[in-house]
XYZ file of C-alpha atoms in Angstrom:
444
model
C -5.014 14.031 5.751
C -2.058 11.649 5.344
C 1.065 13.046 3.625
C 2.692 10.603 1.408
C 6.094 11.319 -0.128
C 7.534 9.132 -2.962
C 11.142 9.144 -4.209
C 11.204 8.024 -7.733
C 8.699 8.595 -10.551
C 9.343 5.785 -13.055
C 7.721 2.350 -13.106
C 7.532 1.575 -9.366
C 7.156 5.124 -8.004
C 4.491 6.268 -10.499
C 2.623 3.047 -10.084
C 2.507 3.245 -6.330
C 1.367 6.713 -6.398
C -1.497 5.774 -8.784
C -2.370 2.696 -6.784
C -2.616 4.581 -3.419
C -4.785 7.356 -5.129
C -7.054 4.567 -6.352
C -7.768 3.338 -2.831
C -7.394 6.716 -1.023
C -8.920 9.863 -2.649
C -7.863 12.150 0.227
C -4.103 11.434 0.766
C -1.744 14.232 -0.212
C 0.790 12.443 -2.515
C 4.046 14.124 -3.679
C 6.630 12.518 -5.878
C 10.113 13.621 -6.608
C 12.450 12.290 -9.352
C 15.988 13.541 -10.283
C 15.340 12.723 -14.029
C 13.495 15.008 -16.476
C 10.826 12.342 -17.607
C 8.628 10.119 -15.573
C 6.475 6.859 -15.894
C 8.076 5.618 -19.134
C 8.250 2.090 -20.424
C 11.889 1.357 -19.905
C 11.651 -2.093 -21.263
C 10.684 -0.697 -24.736
C 13.780 1.567 -25.081
C 16.028 -1.027 -27.047
C 13.218 -1.305 -29.506
C 12.797 2.462 -29.922
C 16.536 2.660 -30.630
C 16.137 -0.063 -33.262
C 13.118 1.708 -34.797
C 10.952 -1.240 -34.253
C 8.962 1.231 -32.091
C 8.679 4.138 -34.494
C 7.578 6.758 -31.993
C 9.835 6.946 -28.922
C 7.362 9.175 -27.196
C 4.863 6.305 -27.119
C 6.891 4.990 -24.303
C 5.937 7.916 -22.138
C 3.018 6.578 -20.183
C 2.295 9.830 -18.254
C 3.493 13.252 -17.512
C 3.468 15.802 -14.596
C 0.334 17.534 -15.861
C -1.723 14.425 -16.347
C -0.782 13.155 -12.906
C -1.984 16.464 -11.496
C -5.142 16.664 -13.521
C -6.287 13.084 -13.472
C -4.914 11.852 -10.080
C -4.250 15.000 -8.119
C -0.654 13.882 -7.476
C 2.076 16.323 -7.406
C 5.220 15.357 -9.239
C 8.498 17.356 -9.289
C 11.048 16.327 -11.794
C 14.757 17.373 -11.649
C 14.402 17.126 -7.912
C 16.789 14.831 -5.971
C 16.161 13.532 -2.467
C 19.509 13.894 -0.621
C 18.758 13.123 3.033
C 16.053 11.457 5.156
C 15.608 12.749 8.631
C 13.706 9.883 10.147
C 13.154 11.346 13.699
C 11.649 14.482 12.263
C 9.876 12.576 9.343
C 11.134 14.914 6.592
C 13.173 14.707 3.433
C 15.723 17.189 2.310
C 15.311 17.697 -1.432
C 17.528 19.524 -3.930
C 16.087 21.382 -6.920
C 18.530 20.342 -9.597
C 17.618 23.370 -11.750
C 17.953 26.094 -9.293
C 20.352 24.411 -6.718
C 17.872 25.227 -3.936
C 17.472 22.954 -0.995
C 14.104 22.452 0.884
C 12.663 20.049 3.418
C 9.461 17.963 2.592
C 7.565 16.508 5.568
C 5.894 13.105 5.322
C 3.725 10.755 7.216
C 4.754 7.916 4.980
C 7.831 7.766 2.727
C 8.179 5.408 -0.208
C 11.553 4.701 -1.809
C 11.546 3.799 -5.427
C 15.067 4.909 -6.466
C 15.687 2.116 -9.030
C 19.239 1.117 -10.142
C 22.041 2.402 -12.105
C 24.128 0.814 -14.876
C 27.459 -0.465 -13.792
C 30.370 1.052 -15.552
C 33.631 -0.486 -14.834
C 36.812 1.512 -14.369
C 38.430 0.770 -17.687
C 41.668 2.426 -18.789
C 40.987 4.934 -21.548
C 37.208 4.741 -21.359
C 36.781 8.456 -21.582
C 38.488 8.554 -24.965
C 35.806 6.450 -26.568
C 31.974 6.961 -27.304
C 30.522 4.971 -24.505
C 26.816 4.679 -23.580
C 24.536 2.868 -21.001
C 20.846 2.210 -21.227
C 18.902 2.706 -18.099
C 16.720 5.640 -18.814
C 14.625 7.467 -21.350
C 17.417 10.107 -21.529
C 20.019 7.305 -22.131
C 17.936 6.045 -25.054
C 17.657 9.618 -26.587
C 21.516 9.975 -26.306
C 22.042 6.531 -28.225
C 19.455 7.496 -30.796
C 20.979 10.982 -31.258
C 24.446 9.596 -31.675
C 23.308 7.054 -34.268
C 21.476 9.670 -36.260
C 24.234 12.245 -36.225
C 27.327 10.088 -36.629
C 25.886 7.046 -38.476
C 28.304 4.570 -36.787
C 29.047 1.278 -38.495
C 30.121 -0.857 -35.617
C 29.454 -1.308 -31.850
C 30.893 -3.341 -29.038
C 28.456 -4.286 -26.338
C 29.872 -5.226 -22.930
C 27.510 -7.709 -21.394
C 25.217 -10.501 -22.771
C 22.302 -10.115 -20.323
C 18.806 -8.786 -21.181
C 19.819 -5.346 -22.290
C 22.934 -6.611 -24.030
C 21.086 -9.211 -26.271
C 18.094 -6.809 -27.012
C 20.477 -4.046 -28.061
C 22.498 -6.411 -30.264
C 19.367 -7.369 -32.173
C 18.267 -3.673 -32.447
C 21.508 -2.266 -33.597
C 21.831 -5.059 -36.156
C 18.285 -4.135 -37.393
C 19.923 -0.723 -38.039
C 22.681 -2.230 -40.162
C 25.347 -1.856 -37.555
C 27.911 -4.480 -37.005
C 27.784 -5.816 -33.446
C 30.318 -7.624 -31.227
C 29.444 -8.825 -27.637
C 32.055 -9.183 -24.869
C 30.878 -11.208 -21.941
C 32.877 -12.124 -18.846
C 31.180 -15.477 -18.251
C 31.771 -18.578 -20.327
C 28.340 -18.386 -21.934
C 25.765 -15.783 -22.730
C 22.813 -14.987 -20.586
C 24.512 -16.477 -17.504
C 21.266 -16.935 -15.694
C 20.461 -19.811 -18.057
C 21.609 -23.397 -18.146
C 24.641 -23.804 -20.356
C 22.658 -25.985 -22.926
C 19.903 -23.370 -23.305
C 22.497 -20.525 -23.403
C 24.273 -22.284 -26.344
C 20.859 -22.186 -28.288
C 20.746 -18.388 -27.601
C 24.343 -18.057 -28.845
C 23.747 -19.930 -32.025
C 20.778 -17.640 -32.853
C 22.939 -14.643 -32.198
C 25.748 -15.839 -34.307
C 23.350 -16.971 -37.085
C 22.339 -13.208 -37.354
C 25.872 -12.002 -37.661
C 26.637 -11.122 -34.009
C 30.221 -11.930 -33.041
C 30.637 -13.117 -29.458
C 33.587 -13.035 -27.175
C 33.068 -15.032 -23.975
C 35.340 -15.630 -20.971
C 36.875 -12.195 -21.329
C 36.163 -8.588 -20.665
C 37.388 -5.143 -21.827
C 40.631 -4.124 -20.309
C 41.356 -0.965 -22.217
C 39.951 1.354 -24.707
C 41.639 4.009 -27.036
C 39.170 5.838 -29.134
C 37.931 3.074 -31.605
C 40.232 0.419 -30.312
C 38.912 -1.915 -27.703
C 41.352 -4.204 -26.026
C 40.138 -7.479 -24.332
C 41.752 -9.200 -21.445
C 42.447 -12.258 -23.732
C 44.600 -9.951 -25.909
C 42.356 -9.409 -28.762
C 41.737 -5.917 -30.126
C 38.328 -4.971 -31.581
C 37.288 -1.923 -33.616
C 34.090 -0.074 -32.642
C 32.649 3.351 -33.434
C 30.887 3.279 -30.116
C 30.319 1.042 -27.058
C 27.391 0.081 -24.783
C 27.913 -0.998 -21.218
C 25.359 -3.465 -20.046
C 27.243 -5.539 -17.496
C 24.828 -5.190 -14.580
C 22.535 -2.996 -12.521
C 23.530 -1.532 -9.170
C 20.733 -0.728 -6.705
C 20.408 2.940 -5.793
C 20.663 2.648 -1.996
C 22.868 5.525 -0.896
C 19.762 7.444 0.407
C 18.555 4.518 2.496
C 22.097 3.730 3.686
C 22.562 7.355 4.863
C 19.339 7.076 6.802
C 20.454 3.934 8.573
C 18.104 1.460 6.692
C 19.459 -2.073 6.352
C 20.994 -3.151 3.157
C 20.884 -6.940 2.516
C 23.598 -9.325 1.082
C 22.216 -8.869 -2.409
C 22.839 -5.098 -2.267
C 19.170 -4.159 -1.984
C 17.145 -2.442 0.661
C 15.769 -5.010 3.157
C 11.943 -5.064 3.185
C 9.379 -7.160 5.151
C 6.379 -9.009 3.698
C 4.543 -5.632 3.235
C 7.487 -3.810 1.684
C 8.258 -1.916 4.828
C 11.892 -1.214 5.699
C 13.211 -1.419 9.287
C 11.380 1.879 9.805
C 7.615 1.038 9.577
C 6.899 4.570 8.126
C 9.317 3.983 5.213
C 8.512 1.492 2.353
C 10.748 0.514 -0.512
C 9.979 -1.139 -3.848
C 11.522 -1.981 -7.174
C 15.099 -2.500 -8.455
C 16.660 -1.260 -5.266
C 15.017 -3.636 -2.931
C 15.831 -7.116 -1.558
C 13.180 -9.658 -1.507
C 13.234 -13.513 -1.135
C 13.290 -16.384 -3.504
C 10.051 -18.288 -3.951
C 11.732 -21.776 -3.998
C 14.512 -21.383 -1.379
C 13.381 -18.551 0.820
C 16.837 -16.971 0.499
C 17.527 -13.373 -0.224
C 16.941 -12.407 -3.976
C 16.936 -9.117 -5.902
C 15.075 -9.149 -9.165
C 15.352 -5.755 -11.038
C 12.581 -6.455 -13.463
C 9.229 -4.602 -14.122
C 6.735 -7.206 -12.846
C 8.118 -7.260 -9.305
C 8.063 -3.486 -9.091
C 4.423 -3.177 -10.229
C 3.319 -6.015 -7.904
C 5.059 -4.363 -4.936
C 3.383 -1.137 -5.659
C -0.011 -2.766 -5.291
C 1.085 -4.489 -2.039
C 2.246 -1.059 -0.505
C -0.995 0.672 -1.544
C -3.197 -2.107 -0.051
C -1.086 -1.990 3.240
C -1.385 1.662 3.554
C -5.065 1.763 2.882
C -6.128 -1.074 5.363
C -6.153 -4.312 3.414
C -2.799 -5.877 3.862
C -1.454 -8.550 1.385
C 1.759 -10.215 2.154
C 4.217 -10.602 -0.745
C 5.211 -13.929 -2.129
C 8.744 -14.845 -2.961
C 9.988 -14.027 -6.423
C 10.674 -16.651 -9.178
C 12.564 -14.137 -11.403
C 10.526 -15.055 -14.381
C 11.762 -13.458 -17.610
C 11.530 -13.688 -21.355
C 13.720 -12.279 -24.121
C 13.317 -11.905 -27.878
C 16.513 -13.147 -29.736
C 15.970 -12.423 -33.439
C 13.487 -14.995 -34.661
C 13.664 -16.967 -31.410
C 12.477 -16.429 -27.901
C 14.047 -17.662 -24.582
C 12.267 -17.653 -21.242
C 12.938 -18.925 -17.684
C 11.434 -19.016 -14.248
C 12.728 -20.172 -10.858
C 16.100 -21.850 -10.251
C 18.700 -22.684 -12.880
C 20.781 -25.809 -12.516
C 23.617 -23.886 -11.030
C 21.369 -22.333 -8.497
C 19.973 -25.633 -7.519
C 23.395 -27.030 -6.994
C 24.439 -24.014 -4.889
C 21.396 -24.583 -2.648
C 22.252 -28.370 -2.366
C 18.725 -29.517 -3.408
C 18.168 -32.986 -4.737
C 16.909 -32.641 -8.328
C 16.281 -34.245 -11.626
C 15.601 -32.728 -15.105
C 13.221 -33.494 -17.825
C 13.790 -32.131 -21.398
C 11.265 -32.155 -24.172
C 12.185 -31.284 -27.627
C 9.372 -30.937 -30.113
C 7.130 -28.549 -31.868
C 5.426 -25.409 -30.631
C 2.111 -26.711 -32.273
C 1.038 -29.426 -34.643
C 3.817 -30.227 -36.976
C 1.572 -30.602 -40.009
C 0.253 -27.075 -39.488
C 2.359 -24.635 -41.717
C 3.126 -22.257 -38.999
C 4.988 -24.315 -36.415
C 8.468 -23.998 -34.811
C 10.970 -26.052 -32.918
C 10.748 -25.783 -29.121
C 12.929 -26.994 -26.273
C 11.510 -27.175 -22.781
C 13.700 -28.015 -19.710
C 12.241 -28.502 -16.248
C 14.121 -29.015 -13.012
C 12.244 -30.684 -10.141
C 12.964 -31.905 -6.628
C 13.331 -35.658 -6.727
C 11.956 -35.964 -3.030
C 9.001 -33.644 -3.113
C 8.441 -33.732 -6.921
C 7.906 -29.932 -6.690
C 9.181 -27.846 -9.730
C 12.253 -25.909 -9.016
C 12.599 -24.032 -12.244
C 12.039 -24.084 -16.019
C 13.625 -22.789 -19.262
C 12.346 -22.704 -22.735
C 13.757 -21.745 -26.160
C 12.047 -21.766 -29.480
C 10.436 -19.896 -32.429
C 7.020 -19.431 -30.834
C 4.954 -20.436 -27.829
C 7.868 -19.974 -25.335
C 6.120 -17.471 -23.107
C 2.957 -19.552 -22.848
C 4.797 -22.600 -21.619
C 6.876 -20.641 -19.027
C 3.737 -18.952 -17.899
C 1.976 -22.321 -17.412
C 5.103 -23.384 -15.294
C 4.943 -20.275 -13.220
C 1.226 -20.949 -12.511
C 1.964 -24.576 -11.565
C 4.655 -23.476 -9.192
C 2.542 -20.864 -7.519
C -0.266 -23.559 -7.338
C 2.016 -25.945 -5.568
C 1.744 -28.567 -8.267
C 4.224 -31.287 -8.821
C 6.088 -31.982 -12.076
C 3.858 -35.099 -12.343
C 0.668 -32.954 -12.400
C 1.723 -31.314 -15.581
C 0.593 -34.353 -17.606
C -2.989 -33.871 -16.382
C -3.327 -30.174 -17.222
C -6.148 -29.762 -19.755
C -4.477 -27.023 -21.912
C -5.979 -25.380 -24.940
C -5.365 -27.028 -28.241
C -5.935 -26.368 -31.948
C -3.314 -27.180 -34.625
C -2.155 -23.458 -34.928
C -1.510 -23.300 -31.074
C -0.545 -26.565 -29.663
C -0.790 -30.389 -29.956
C -3.177 -32.753 -28.262
C -0.334 -33.503 -25.859
C 1.112 -30.018 -25.336
C 4.902 -29.795 -24.564
C 3.964 -29.105 -21.010
C 1.990 -32.377 -20.762
C 4.820 -34.360 -22.575
C 7.342 -32.968 -20.014
C 4.965 -34.237 -17.306
C 4.757 -37.674 -18.845
C 8.528 -37.863 -19.261
C 9.026 -37.032 -15.595
C 7.249 -40.048 -14.369
C 10.154 -42.294 -15.347
C 12.354 -40.122 -13.175
């Protein structure tokens, strides 16, 4: 009987355990996690804080008992793996409740340690109420603080996914929000013109934004910025980035790549064939360029869990590169992207052109329609799509998903005009924005 040990019990770790069990009824599977909850929907935590999701416990997908009863998988929470002994194929684990150390043998080890929120070394930070949002426990702390202290204002450091989602949800609770962002424009993964649309929507909903600066000092409610401004905030949220949890892998001598993630091959194996890794802590490759890429999002972790399970159970499937497809709700609008931004294209020295279509999400005469901007970059030599971004009131996810499918299907930008996409006035137009972008690309 094969002994499989998994480090990490959230999205990637819990999913890979379940996937392996689906294909292998006999393997002995043991999971360790240092947190006190497992298998929760981390992406839903901002909306639970904002009370859009009324029951936070609905984010808890599974628990220790259900994993044991339904899947025959042992899960130990509040247990931290502290060292991997590769030659002896065992892991030293610390029981965080009792302080006891013990060794757990394995035939196969799977690392799903995730990532941690980056908290900069800021003068006086300990004097202020400061939170991060990376776990179910973090969510509970923020909710508890809001319930008990009823804060009226918050400064969010970072205008990425979490920062923007938290800005909307805190505003939903009636809290005044200011965002501080080091880059010149919000959501730095976007092109500047699409980012500006996001900024306008944030500001239209009362969010005050400070770009090209960062927090240099805090003193209780006083937040001093590098540009000299001083803000007032009852509490702060740090959402400036995610650092891969690679210390365990590094200590074991497993290679870490230039993006800061654990290096894996096409089957998610590390340099040690008996140790796999997946999720936020891993380095993968970019679908377009083939260069190193780390994408700390839910979809890659779940896909990688499936690939590991199939490789372990005899039907190997190699991973594709990652596009970094993402979508974010911004009050009444949505922004989505896939593939390379214009900055990334220039950094890679690729010949490119851009087509932009501004129109309606669906028939303009239909009462429920919204403005939509679709921007697509393509290689001028091969005509292959390099990336796309979309902003609008509805239908953004649909258009980005079509572009993703086109890229995976190796279609050119010219092929977009010929796609027979579904049409009825409530949903699209006879020539969908995707088709229109394809027609417009012909002239380029």
